[in-house]
Amino acid sequence: MEDKISIKSLLPQELEALLADMGEPKYRAKQIFKWLHQGVTSFDEMSDISKALRAKLEEKCFITKPEILRKQVSQLDGTIKYLFGLSDGNSIETVLMKYEHGNSICLSTQAGCKMGCVFCASFDPAKSRNLTPAEILDEILFAQKDSGRKVSNIVLMGTGEPLDNYDNVIQFLKLVSHPDGVNIGMRHISLSTCGLVPKIDELAQLKLQLTLSISLHAPINEIRSKIMPVNRRYSLDELIPACRRYFKTTGRRISFEYAMIRDVTDTKECARELIRMLKGFNCHVNLIPLNHVEGSPLVPSTKENLRWFQNELIRNGLNATVRRSLGGDISASCGQLRRQRNKEVSQ
Ligand code: SAH
């Protein structure tokens, strides 16, 4: 399969070029693109494409097709969590959530993450690899197909660091927002990063209408470096100015994710520093009650402290909300299902 082209990773103009190389008319590209984005798993399903062309495509290209290894449905709120198996035996998690305004999907961008944030279950450098644009798109196509629910919002907040897989993620964004495909506009997409500064600057230049989320989690370098190794490379002194540049270039308000970890990030000192750091910056702070990960010494803040922290930020002029937690009964967060399976498989 290696020498074949992953056809679902191609944009219509790239499909046109491929068809031209094969001596075929360009207009077929649109038909093929539409079929692929409806989630067909073989060229034979493309009923308005001639048998001869289907055979030629088959020879040169392949269509990715993830397998549903596991599926958990929350009895509380209908959240569905999928564990998809990829062609090389690796696996990824995808979470489909119901909101009043539609269905949101949380996508993985890498199989296993290399960043090593201590509170996160997705760290798996040994098995880490970038997902291709087609594989990221497949998470939507096959979750939709299986659930019968139409996805309206996308968050790139599953396993992986999207900006560490920059080119494939950008290509995915172009694919998913294309009018002939799934057609989800940039304004309905959020991309979350732990703070790869040069890539934030690169992304700014594209001036996309998506929402950039920064996993901030601590406003003091010493604390942030302990819980997020990336801070040793790009400290807050570089990250915050990059966020300001991003806002200036794109005009898009940044959302800061802030995990409330008891006695680590939820202290008075942290509140004070966070306020000092973001005062006057047109942004949004999203407080996340820490999800406890098995074996981790880190524990969530108390409800009282969470409220206190939020009120403190609001009182000082920051825009702060608390993230609603969904799928609490199916461990629907941050690499936990994948981790469980990898453990079982290696036993
Ligand atoms: N690598 C990207 C995308 C992952 S997004 C990033 O770091 O932003 C997943 C979000 O959930 C990030 O904000 C991450 O820091 C946060 N997260 C990970 N583990 C968590 C946990 N146990 N509790 C709460 N939030 C967590």
Coordinates of N, CA and C in Angstrom, one line a residue, residues 187-344:
R187 N -15.1 28.8 11.1 CA -15.6 29.4 12.3 C -16.2 28.3 13.2
H188 N -16.4 27.1 12.7 CA -16.9 26.0 13.5 C -15.8 25.1 14.0
I189 N -14.5 25.5 13.8 CA -13.4 24.7 14.1 C -12.5 25.3 15.2
S190 N -12.1 24.6 16.2 CA -11.1 25.0 17.1 C -9.9 24.2 17.1
L191 N -8.7 24.8 17.1 CA -7.4 24.1 17.1 C -6.7 24.4 18.4
S192 N -6.3 23.3 19.1 CA -5.7 23.5 20.4 C -4.2 23.1 20.4
T193 N -3.4 24.0 21.0 CA -2.0 23.7 21.0 C -1.4 23.9 22.4
C194 N -0.3 23.1 22.7 CA 0.4 23.3 24.0 C 1.3 24.4 23.9
G195 N 1.5 25.0 22.7 CA 2.3 26.2 22.6 C 3.6 26.1 21.8
L196 N 3.5 25.6 20.6 CA 4.7 25.6 19.7 C 4.8 26.9 19.0
V197 N 5.6 27.8 19.6 CA 5.6 29.2 19.2 C 5.8 29.5 17.7
P198 N 6.9 28.9 17.1 CA 7.1 29.2 15.7 C 5.9 28.8 14.8
K199 N 5.2 27.7 15.2 CA 4.1 27.2 14.4 C 2.9 28.1 14.6
I200 N 2.8 28.7 15.8 CA 1.7 29.7 16.1 C 1.8 30.9 15.1
D201 N 3.1 31.3 15.0 CA 3.3 32.4 14.0 C 3.0 32.0 12.6
E202 N 3.4 30.8 12.3 CA 3.2 30.3 10.9 C 1.6 30.3 10.6
L203 N 0.9 29.8 11.6 CA -0.5 29.6 11.4 C -1.2 31.0 11.3
A204 N -0.7 32.0 12.1 CA -1.2 33.3 12.0 C -1.2 33.9 10.6
Q205 N -0.2 33.6 9.9 CA 0.0 34.1 8.5 C -1.1 33.6 7.6
L206 N -1.7 32.5 7.9 CA -2.8 31.9 7.0 C -4.1 32.6 7.3
K207 N -4.2 33.4 8.4 CA -5.4 34.2 8.7 C -6.7 33.3 8.6
L208 N -6.6 32.2 9.1 CA -7.8 31.3 9.1 C -8.8 31.8 10.1
Q209 N -10.1 31.6 9.9 CA -11.2 32.1 10.8 C -11.4 31.1 12.0
L210 N -10.5 30.1 12.2 CA -10.7 29.2 13.2 C -10.4 29.8 14.6
T211 N -10.8 29.1 15.7 CA -10.5 29.5 17.0 C -9.2 28.8 17.5
L212 N -8.2 29.6 17.9 CA -7.0 29.0 18.4 C -7.1 28.9 19.9
S213 N -6.9 27.7 20.4 CA -6.9 27.5 21.9 C -5.5 27.2 22.3
I214 N -5.1 27.8 23.4 CA -3.8 27.6 24.0 C -3.9 26.9 25.3
S215 N -3.3 25.7 25.4 CA -3.3 25.0 26.6 C -2.3 25.7 27.6
L216 N -2.8 26.6 28.4 CA -1.9 27.4 29.2 C -1.6 26.7 30.5
H217 N -2.7 26.4 31.3 CA -2.6 25.6 32.5 C -1.8 26.1 33.7
A218 N -0.9 27.0 33.4 CA -0.2 27.7 34.5 C 0.4 29.0 34.1
P219 N 0.3 30.0 34.9 CA 0.8 31.4 34.5 C 2.2 31.7 35.0
I220 N 2.9 30.7 35.6 CA 4.2 30.9 36.2 C 5.1 29.8 35.5
N221 N 6.3 30.3 35.0 CA 7.1 29.4 34.3 C 7.6 28.1 35.1
E222 N 7.9 28.4 36.3 CA 8.4 27.3 37.1 C 7.3 26.1 37.2
I223 N 6.1 26.5 37.4 CA 5.0 25.5 37.5 C 4.7 24.9 36.2
R224 N 4.6 25.8 35.2 CA 4.3 25.3 33.8 C 5.3 24.3 33.3
S225 N 6.6 24.6 33.6 CA 7.7 23.7 33.1 C 7.6 22.3 33.8
K226 N 7.1 22.3 35.0 CA 7.0 21.0 35.7 C 5.9 20.2 35.1
I227 N 4.8 20.8 34.7 CA 3.6 20.0 34.3 C 3.6 19.9 32.7
M228 N 4.3 20.9 32.0 CA 4.3 20.8 30.6 C 5.7 21.0 30.1
P229 N 6.4 19.9 29.7 CA 7.8 20.0 29.3 C 8.0 21.0 28.1
V230 N 7.0 21.2 27.3 CA 7.1 22.2 26.2 C 7.5 23.6 26.7
N231 N 7.2 23.9 27.9 CA 7.5 25.2 28.4 C 9.0 25.4 28.6
R232 N 9.7 24.3 28.7 CA 11.2 24.4 28.8 C 11.8 24.9 27.5
R233 N 11.1 24.6 26.4 CA 11.5 25.0 25.1 C 10.9 26.4 24.7
Y234 N 9.7 26.6 24.9 CA 9.0 27.9 24.6 C 8.3 28.3 25.9
S235 N 9.0 29.2 26.6 CA 8.4 29.6 27.9 C 7.3 30.6 27.7
L236 N 6.6 31.0 28.8 CA 5.5 31.9 28.8 C 6.0 33.3 28.2
D237 N 7.3 33.6 28.4 CA 7.8 34.9 27.9 C 7.8 34.9 26.4
E238 N 7.8 33.7 25.8 CA 7.7 33.7 24.3 C 6.3 33.4 23.9
L239 N 5.6 32.6 24.6 CA 4.3 32.2 24.3 C 3.2 33.3 24.3
I240 N 3.2 34.1 25.4 CA 2.2 35.1 25.5 C 2.4 36.2 24.4
P241 N 3.6 36.7 24.1 CA 3.8 37.6 23.0 C 3.3 37.0 21.7
A242 N 3.6 35.7 21.5 CA 3.1 35.0 20.2 C 1.6 35.1 20.1
C243 N 0.9 34.9 21.3 CA -0.5 35.0 21.3 C -1.0 36.4 20.9
R244 N -0.3 37.3 21.4 CA -0.7 38.7 21.1 C -0.5 39.0 19.6
R245 N 0.6 38.5 19.1 CA 0.9 38.7 17.7 C -0.2 38.0 16.9
Y246 N -0.6 36.8 17.3 CA -1.7 36.0 16.6 C -3.0 36.8 16.5
F247 N -3.3 37.4 17.7 CA -4.6 38.2 17.7 C -4.5 39.4 16.8
K248 N -3.3 40.0 16.8 CA -3.1 41.2 16.0 C -3.2 40.9 14.5
T249 N -2.6 39.8 14.1 CA -2.6 39.4 12.7 C -4.0 38.9 12.2
T250 N -4.6 38.1 13.0 CA -5.8 37.4 12.6 C -7.1 38.1 13.0
G251 N -7.0 38.9 14.1 CA -8.2 39.5 14.7 C -9.1 38.5 15.4
R252 N -8.6 37.3 15.5 CA -9.4 36.2 16.2 C -9.0 36.1 17.7
R253 N -10.0 36.1 18.5 CA -9.8 36.0 19.9 C -9.3 34.7 20.4
I254 N -8.3 34.6 21.2 CA -7.7 33.4 21.6 C -8.4 32.8 22.8
S255 N -8.5 31.5 22.9 CA -9.1 30.9 24.1 C -8.0 30.2 24.9
F256 N -7.8 30.5 26.1 CA -6.8 29.9 27.0 C -7.5 28.8 27.8
E257 N -6.9 27.6 27.6 CA -7.4 26.4 28.4 C -6.6 26.4 29.7
Y258 N -7.3 26.2 30.8 CA -6.6 26.3 32.1 C -7.1 25.1 33.0
A259 N -6.3 24.1 33.2 CA -6.7 22.9 34.0 C -6.6 23.3 35.5
M260 N -7.6 23.1 36.2 CA -7.6 23.4 37.6 C -7.1 22.2 38.4
I261 N -5.8 22.3 38.8 CA -5.2 21.2 39.6 C -5.0 21.6 41.0
R262 N -5.5 20.8 41.9 CA -5.5 21.2 43.3 C -4.1 21.5 43.8
D263 N -3.9 22.7 44.4 CA -2.7 23.1 45.0 C -1.5 23.3 44.1
V264 N -1.8 23.1 42.8 CA -0.7 23.3 41.8 C -1.0 24.6 40.9
T265 N -2.2 24.6 40.3 CA -2.6 25.7 39.4 C -3.7 26.5 39.9
D266 N -4.3 26.1 41.1 CA -5.5 26.8 41.5 C -5.3 27.7 42.7
T267 N -4.0 28.1 42.9 CA -3.7 28.9 44.1 C -4.0 30.4 43.9
K268 N -3.9 31.1 45.0 CA -4.1 32.6 44.9 C -3.0 33.2 44.1
E269 N -1.8 32.7 44.2 CA -0.7 33.2 43.5 C -0.9 33.0 42.0
C270 N -1.4 31.8 41.6 CA -1.7 31.6 40.2 C -2.8 32.5 39.6
A271 N -3.8 32.7 40.4 CA -4.9 33.6 40.0 C -4.3 35.0 39.8
R272 N -3.5 35.5 40.7 CA -2.9 36.8 40.6 C -2.1 36.9 39.3
E273 N -1.2 35.9 39.1 CA -0.3 36.0 38.0 C -1.1 35.9 36.6
L274 N -2.1 35.0 36.6 CA -2.9 34.9 35.4 C -3.6 36.2 35.0
I275 N -4.1 36.9 36.1 CA -4.8 38.2 35.9 C -3.8 39.2 35.3
R276 N -2.6 39.2 35.9 CA -1.6 40.1 35.5 C -1.1 39.9 34.1
M277 N -1.0 38.6 33.8 CA -0.5 38.2 32.4 C -1.5 38.5 31.3
L278 N -2.8 38.4 31.6 CA -3.8 38.5 30.5 C -4.7 39.8 30.6
K279 N -4.4 40.6 31.6 CA -5.2 41.9 31.7 C -5.1 42.7 30.5
G280 N -6.3 43.1 30.0 CA -6.3 44.0 28.8 C -6.2 43.3 27.5
F281 N -6.0 42.0 27.6 CA -5.9 41.2 26.3 C -7.2 40.6 26.0
N282 N -7.7 40.9 24.8 CA -9.1 40.5 24.5 C -9.0 38.9 24.2
C283 N -9.3 38.2 25.2 CA -9.2 36.7 25.1 C -10.3 36.1 26.0
H284 N -10.2 34.8 26.0 CA -11.2 34.0 26.8 C -10.5 33.0 27.6
V285 N -10.8 32.8 28.9 CA -10.2 31.8 29.7 C -11.2 30.7 30.0
N286 N -10.8 29.4 29.6 CA -11.7 28.3 29.8 C -11.2 27.4 30.9
L287 N -11.8 27.4 32.1 CA -11.3 26.6 33.2 C -11.7 25.2 33.0
I288 N -10.8 24.3 33.1 CA -11.2 22.8 32.9 C -11.0 22.1 34.3
P289 N -12.0 21.6 34.8 CA -11.8 20.7 36.0 C -10.9 19.6 35.6
L290 N -9.8 19.4 36.3 CA -8.9 18.3 35.9 C -9.6 17.0 35.9
N291 N -9.3 16.2 34.9 CA -9.8 14.8 34.8 C -8.7 14.0 35.4
H292 N -9.1 13.3 36.4 CA -8.1 12.5 37.1 C -7.7 11.3 36.2
V293 N -6.4 11.1 36.0 CA -5.8 10.0 35.2 C -5.3 9.0 36.2
E294 N -5.6 7.7 35.9 CA -5.1 6.6 36.8 C -3.6 6.7 37.1
G295 N -3.3 6.6 38.3 CA -1.8 6.6 38.6 C -1.2 7.9 38.8
S296 N -2.0 9.0 38.5 CA -1.4 10.3 38.6 C -1.6 10.9 40.0
P297 N -0.5 11.6 40.5 CA -0.7 12.2 41.9 C -1.5 13.5 41.8
L298 N -1.8 14.0 40.6 CA -2.5 15.3 40.5 C -4.0 15.1 40.7
V299 N -4.6 15.9 41.5 CA -6.0 15.8 41.7 C -6.8 17.1 41.4
P300 N -8.0 17.0 41.0 CA -8.8 18.2 40.6 C -9.0 19.1 41.8
S301 N -9.2 20.4 41.5 CA -9.6 21.4 42.5 C -10.9 21.1 43.1
T302 N -11.2 21.6 44.2 CA -12.6 21.4 44.8 C -13.5 22.4 44.0
K303 N -14.8 22.0 44.1 CA -15.8 22.9 43.3 C -15.7 24.3 43.8
E304 N -15.6 24.4 45.2 CA -15.5 25.8 45.8 C -14.4 26.6 45.3
N305 N -13.2 25.9 45.2 CA -12.1 26.6 44.7 C -12.2 27.0 43.2
L306 N -12.8 26.1 42.5 CA -13.0 26.4 41.1 C -13.9 27.7 40.9
R307 N -14.9 27.7 41.7 CA -15.8 28.9 41.6 C -15.1 30.2 42.1
W308 N -14.3 30.0 43.1 CA -13.5 31.2 43.7 C -12.6 31.7 42.6
F309 N -11.9 30.8 41.9 CA -10.9 31.1 40.9 C -11.6 31.9 39.8
Q310 N -12.7 31.3 39.3 CA -13.4 31.9 38.2 C -13.9 33.3 38.6
N311 N -14.5 33.4 39.8 CA -15.0 34.7 40.2 C -13.9 35.8 40.3
E312 N -12.7 35.3 40.8 CA -11.6 36.2 40.9 C -11.2 36.7 39.5
L313 N -11.1 35.9 38.5 CA -10.8 36.3 37.2 C -11.8 37.3 36.6
I314 N -13.1 36.9 36.8 CA -14.2 37.8 36.3 C -14.1 39.2 37.0
R315 N -14.0 39.1 38.3 CA -13.9 40.3 39.1 C -12.8 41.3 38.6
N316 N -11.8 40.7 38.0 CA -10.6 41.5 37.5 C -10.7 41.7 36.0
G317 N -11.9 41.5 35.5 CA -12.1 41.9 34.1 C -11.8 40.8 33.0
L318 N -11.5 39.6 33.5 CA -11.2 38.6 32.5 C -12.5 37.8 32.1
N319 N -12.5 37.3 30.9 CA -13.7 36.6 30.5 C -13.4 35.1 30.8
A320 N -14.1 34.6 31.8 CA -13.7 33.2 32.2 C -15.0 32.3 32.4
T321 N -14.9 31.1 31.8 CA -16.0 30.2 31.9 C -15.4 28.8 32.4
V322 N -16.3 28.0 32.8 CA -15.9 26.6 33.3 C -16.4 25.6 32.2
R323 N -15.5 24.8 31.7 CA -15.9 23.9 30.7 C -16.8 22.8 31.3
R324 N -17.9 22.6 30.5 CA -18.8 21.5 30.9 C -18.2 20.2 30.6
S325 N -18.4 19.3 31.5 CA -17.8 18.0 31.3 C -18.8 17.0 30.8
L326 N -18.5 16.3 29.7 CA -19.4 15.3 29.1 C -18.8 13.9 29.2
G327 N -19.7 12.9 29.1 CA -19.2 11.6 29.0 C -18.5 11.1 30.2
G328 N -18.8 11.6 31.4 CA -18.2 11.3 32.6 C -18.2 9.8 32.9
D329 N -19.2 9.0 32.4 CA -19.3 7.6 32.7 C -18.5 6.7 31.8
I330 N -17.9 7.3 30.7 CA -17.2 6.5 29.7 C -15.7 6.9 29.6
S331 N -15.2 7.5 30.6 CA -13.8 8.0 30.6 C -13.5 8.7 29.2
A332 N -14.4 9.6 28.8 CA -14.4 10.1 27.5 C -13.3 11.3 27.3
S333 N -12.2 11.1 28.0 CA -11.2 12.2 27.7 C -9.8 11.7 27.6
C334 N -9.1 12.4 26.7 CA -7.7 12.4 26.7 C -7.0 11.1 26.8
G335 N -7.2 10.3 25.8 CA -6.3 9.1 25.6 C -6.6 7.9 26.5
Q336 N -7.6 8.0 27.3 CA -7.7 6.9 28.3 C -8.1 5.6 27.7
L337 N -9.0 5.6 26.7 CA -9.4 4.3 26.1 C -8.3 3.7 25.3
R338 N -7.5 4.5 24.6 CA -6.4 4.0 23.8 C -5.4 3.4 24.7
R339 N -5.2 4.0 25.8 CA -4.2 3.6 26.8 C -4.6 2.2 27.4
Q340 N -5.9 2.1 27.7 CA -6.4 0.9 28.2 C -6.2 -0.3 27.2
R341 N -6.5 0.0 26.0 CA -6.3 -1.1 25.0 C -4.9 -1.4 24.8
N342 N -4.0 -0.5 24.7 CA -2.6 -0.8 24.5 C -2.1 -1.7 25.6
K343 N -2.6 -1.4 26.8 CA -2.2 -2.2 27.9 C -2.6 -3.7 27.7
E344 N -3.9 -3.8 27.3 CA -4.4 -5.1 27.1 C -3.7 -5.9 26.0

